[in-house]
PDB file of C-alpha atoms in Angstrom:
ATOM      1  CA  UNK A1335      -3.144 -32.242   2.746  1.00 87.00           C
ATOM      2  CA  UNK A1336      -1.771 -29.647   5.113  1.00 91.00           C
ATOM      3  CA  UNK A1337      -0.100 -30.998   8.223  1.00 91.00           C
ATOM      4  CA  UNK A1338       0.068 -29.339  11.613  1.00 89.00           C
ATOM      5  CA  UNK A1339       3.833 -29.004  11.118  1.00 90.00           C
ATOM      6  CA  UNK A1340       3.210 -26.920   7.991  1.00 93.00           C
ATOM      7  CA  UNK A1341       0.760 -24.730   9.924  1.00 92.00           C
ATOM      8  CA  UNK A1342       3.347 -24.234  12.654  1.00 91.00           C
ATOM      9  CA  UNK A1343       5.973 -23.383  10.017  1.00 93.00           C
ATOM     10  CA  UNK A1344       3.686 -20.780   8.423  1.00 92.00           C
ATOM     11  CA  UNK A1345       3.015 -19.387  11.901  1.00 92.00           C
ATOM     12  CA  UNK A1346       6.772 -19.156  12.475  1.00 93.00           C
ATOM     13  CA  UNK A1347       7.228 -17.364   9.140  1.00 95.00           C
ATOM     14  CA  UNK A1348       4.439 -14.908  10.054  1.00 95.00           C
ATOM     15  CA  UNK A1349       5.873 -14.478  13.571  1.00 95.00           C
ATOM     16  CA  UNK A1350       2.608 -15.775  15.069  1.00 93.00           C
ATOM     17  CA  UNK A1351       2.742 -18.082  18.042  1.00 91.00           C
ATOM     18  CA  UNK A1352       0.500 -21.086  17.360  1.00 90.00           C
ATOM     19  CA  UNK A1353       0.238 -23.831  19.959  1.00 87.00           C
ATOM     20  CA  UNK A1354      -0.283 -27.514  19.125  1.00 85.00           C
ATOM     21  CA  UNK A1355      -4.041 -27.447  19.725  1.00 87.00           C
ATOM     22  CA  UNK A1356      -4.497 -24.446  17.416  1.00 90.00           C
ATOM     23  CA  UNK A1357      -2.270 -25.939  14.721  1.00 91.00           C
ATOM     24  CA  UNK A1358      -4.471 -29.062  14.599  1.00 91.00           C
ATOM     25  CA  UNK A1359      -7.597 -26.894  14.244  1.00 92.00           C
ATOM     26  CA  UNK A1360      -6.045 -24.675  11.561  1.00 93.00           C
ATOM     27  CA  UNK A1361      -4.814 -27.718   9.631  1.00 93.00           C
ATOM     28  CA  UNK A1362      -8.348 -29.157   9.587  1.00 93.00           C
ATOM     29  CA  UNK A1363      -9.857 -25.836   8.471  1.00 94.00           C
ATOM     30  CA  UNK A1364      -7.291 -25.327   5.719  1.00 93.00           C
ATOM     31  CA  UNK A1365      -7.772 -28.890   4.507  1.00 94.00           C
ATOM     32  CA  UNK A1366     -11.529 -28.335   4.276  1.00 95.00           C
ATOM     33  CA  UNK A1367     -10.857 -25.239   2.130  1.00 94.00           C
ATOM     34  CA  UNK A1368      -8.593 -27.312  -0.115  1.00 93.00           C
ATOM     35  CA  UNK A1369     -11.385 -29.905  -0.390  1.00 94.00           C
ATOM     36  CA  UNK A1370     -13.690 -27.180  -1.737  1.00 94.00           C
ATOM     37  CA  UNK A1371     -11.067 -26.287  -4.338  1.00 92.00           C
ATOM     38  CA  UNK A1372     -10.934 -29.961  -5.272  1.00 92.00           C
ATOM     39  CA  UNK A1373     -14.692 -29.924  -5.832  1.00 93.00           C
ATOM     40  CA  UNK A1374     -14.344 -26.870  -8.052  1.00 90.00           C
ATOM     41  CA  UNK A1375     -11.672 -28.639 -10.101  1.00 90.00           C
ATOM     42  CA  UNK A1376     -14.199 -31.394 -10.873  1.00 92.00           C
ATOM     43  CA  UNK A1377     -16.687 -28.982 -12.494  1.00 91.00           C
ATOM     44  CA  UNK A1378     -16.782 -29.193 -16.288  1.00 92.00           C
ATOM     45  CA  UNK A1379     -15.894 -25.750 -17.627  1.00 89.00           C
ATOM     46  CA  UNK A1380     -14.973 -26.821 -21.152  1.00 91.00           C
ATOM     47  CA  UNK A1381     -17.495 -24.610 -22.974  1.00 91.00           C
ATOM     48  CA  UNK A1382     -17.670 -21.804 -20.434  1.00 88.00           C
ATOM     49  CA  UNK A1383     -16.005 -18.546 -21.526  1.00 86.00           C
ATOM     50  CA  UNK A1384     -13.738 -16.869 -18.976  1.00 84.00           C
ATOM     51  CA  UNK A1385     -15.430 -14.283 -16.781  1.00 81.00           C
ATOM     52  CA  UNK A1386     -13.363 -11.205 -16.179  1.00 77.00           C
ATOM     53  CA  UNK A1387     -16.090  -9.256 -14.419  1.00 74.00           C
ATOM     54  CA  UNK A1388     -19.349 -10.422 -12.864  1.00 77.00           C
ATOM     55  CA  UNK A1389     -21.315  -7.563 -14.420  1.00 78.00           C
ATOM     56  CA  UNK A1390     -21.396  -7.141 -18.175  1.00 74.00           C
ATOM     57  CA  UNK A1391     -19.704  -3.748 -18.169  1.00 73.00           C
ATOM     58  CA  UNK A1392     -17.596  -2.959 -21.195  1.00 74.00           C
ATOM     59  CA  UNK A1393     -16.011   0.373 -20.298  1.00 74.00           C
ATOM     60  CA  UNK A1394     -16.681   2.262 -17.112  1.00 72.00           C
ATOM     61  CA  UNK A1395     -14.341   5.148 -17.876  1.00 81.00           C
ATOM     62  CA  UNK A1396     -15.645   8.572 -18.783  1.00 81.00           C
ATOM     63  CA  UNK A1397     -14.521  10.510 -21.793  1.00 85.00           C
ATOM     64  CA  UNK A1398     -11.411  12.579 -21.185  1.00 86.00           C
ATOM     65  CA  UNK A1399     -12.680  16.080 -21.819  1.00 90.00           C
ATOM     66  CA  UNK A1400     -10.289  19.009 -21.503  1.00 92.00           C
ATOM     67  CA  UNK A1401     -11.783  21.809 -19.434  1.00 93.00           C
ATOM     68  CA  UNK A1402     -10.234  25.088 -18.310  1.00 94.00           C
ATOM     69  CA  UNK A1403      -8.799  24.955 -14.811  1.00 92.00           C
ATOM     70  CA  UNK A1404      -9.074  27.534 -12.045  1.00 93.00           C
ATOM     71  CA  UNK A1405      -6.868  30.598 -12.353  1.00 94.00           C
ATOM     72  CA  UNK A1406      -3.628  30.246 -10.415  1.00 92.00           C
ATOM     73  CA  UNK A1407      -4.332  33.320  -8.288  1.00 92.00           C
ATOM     74  CA  UNK A1408      -7.680  31.851  -7.158  1.00 94.00           C
ATOM     75  CA  UNK A1409      -6.039  28.559  -6.226  1.00 93.00           C
ATOM     76  CA  UNK A1410      -3.354  30.251  -4.128  1.00 94.00           C
ATOM     77  CA  UNK A1411      -5.679  32.873  -2.617  1.00 94.00           C
ATOM     78  CA  UNK A1412      -6.243  31.081   0.714  1.00 92.00           C
ATOM     79  CA  UNK A1413      -2.651  30.240   1.575  1.00 92.00           C
ATOM     80  CA  UNK A1414       0.223  32.232   2.968  1.00 91.00           C
ATOM     81  CA  UNK A1415       2.681  29.506   1.990  1.00 92.00           C
ATOM     82  CA  UNK A1416       3.363  30.172  -1.668  1.00 92.00           C
ATOM     83  CA  UNK A1417       6.500  30.616  -3.682  1.00 91.00           C
ATOM     84  CA  UNK A1418       6.925  31.358  -7.398  1.00 91.00           C
ATOM     85  CA  UNK A1419       3.285  30.578  -8.157  1.00 90.00           C
ATOM     86  CA  UNK A1420       3.223  27.232  -6.271  1.00 92.00           C
ATOM     87  CA  UNK A1421       2.285  25.982  -2.822  1.00 92.00           C
ATOM     88  CA  UNK A1422       5.315  26.012  -0.550  1.00 93.00           C
ATOM     89  CA  UNK A1423       5.576  22.859   1.572  1.00 91.00           C
ATOM     90  CA  UNK A1424       7.853  22.325   4.570  1.00 88.00           C
ATOM     91  CA  UNK A1425      11.229  20.809   3.812  1.00 86.00           C
ATOM     92  CA  UNK A1426      11.301  17.095   4.638  1.00 87.00           C
ATOM     93  CA  UNK A1427      15.006  16.467   4.686  1.00 75.00           C
TER      94      UNK A1427
END
């Protein structure tokens, strides 16, 4: 069970100001969530295989097909900021 002191401590850690009335309400809500987890723990899952994805998708990746890229001159055609065949970006430091 989560106490209101624990809720206030978590609020302090998160730098959130929680008054006493709110901490009581949050403690009740969090305890009801923990009760749901307790109900889930009671379900018999002995013969149930683990589910890694809700849809039965084996591989959603496409084939890696090598294709020719655009010519370098076409890529750099619309910029004035180029240097040695590359885009020239402003210096950060």
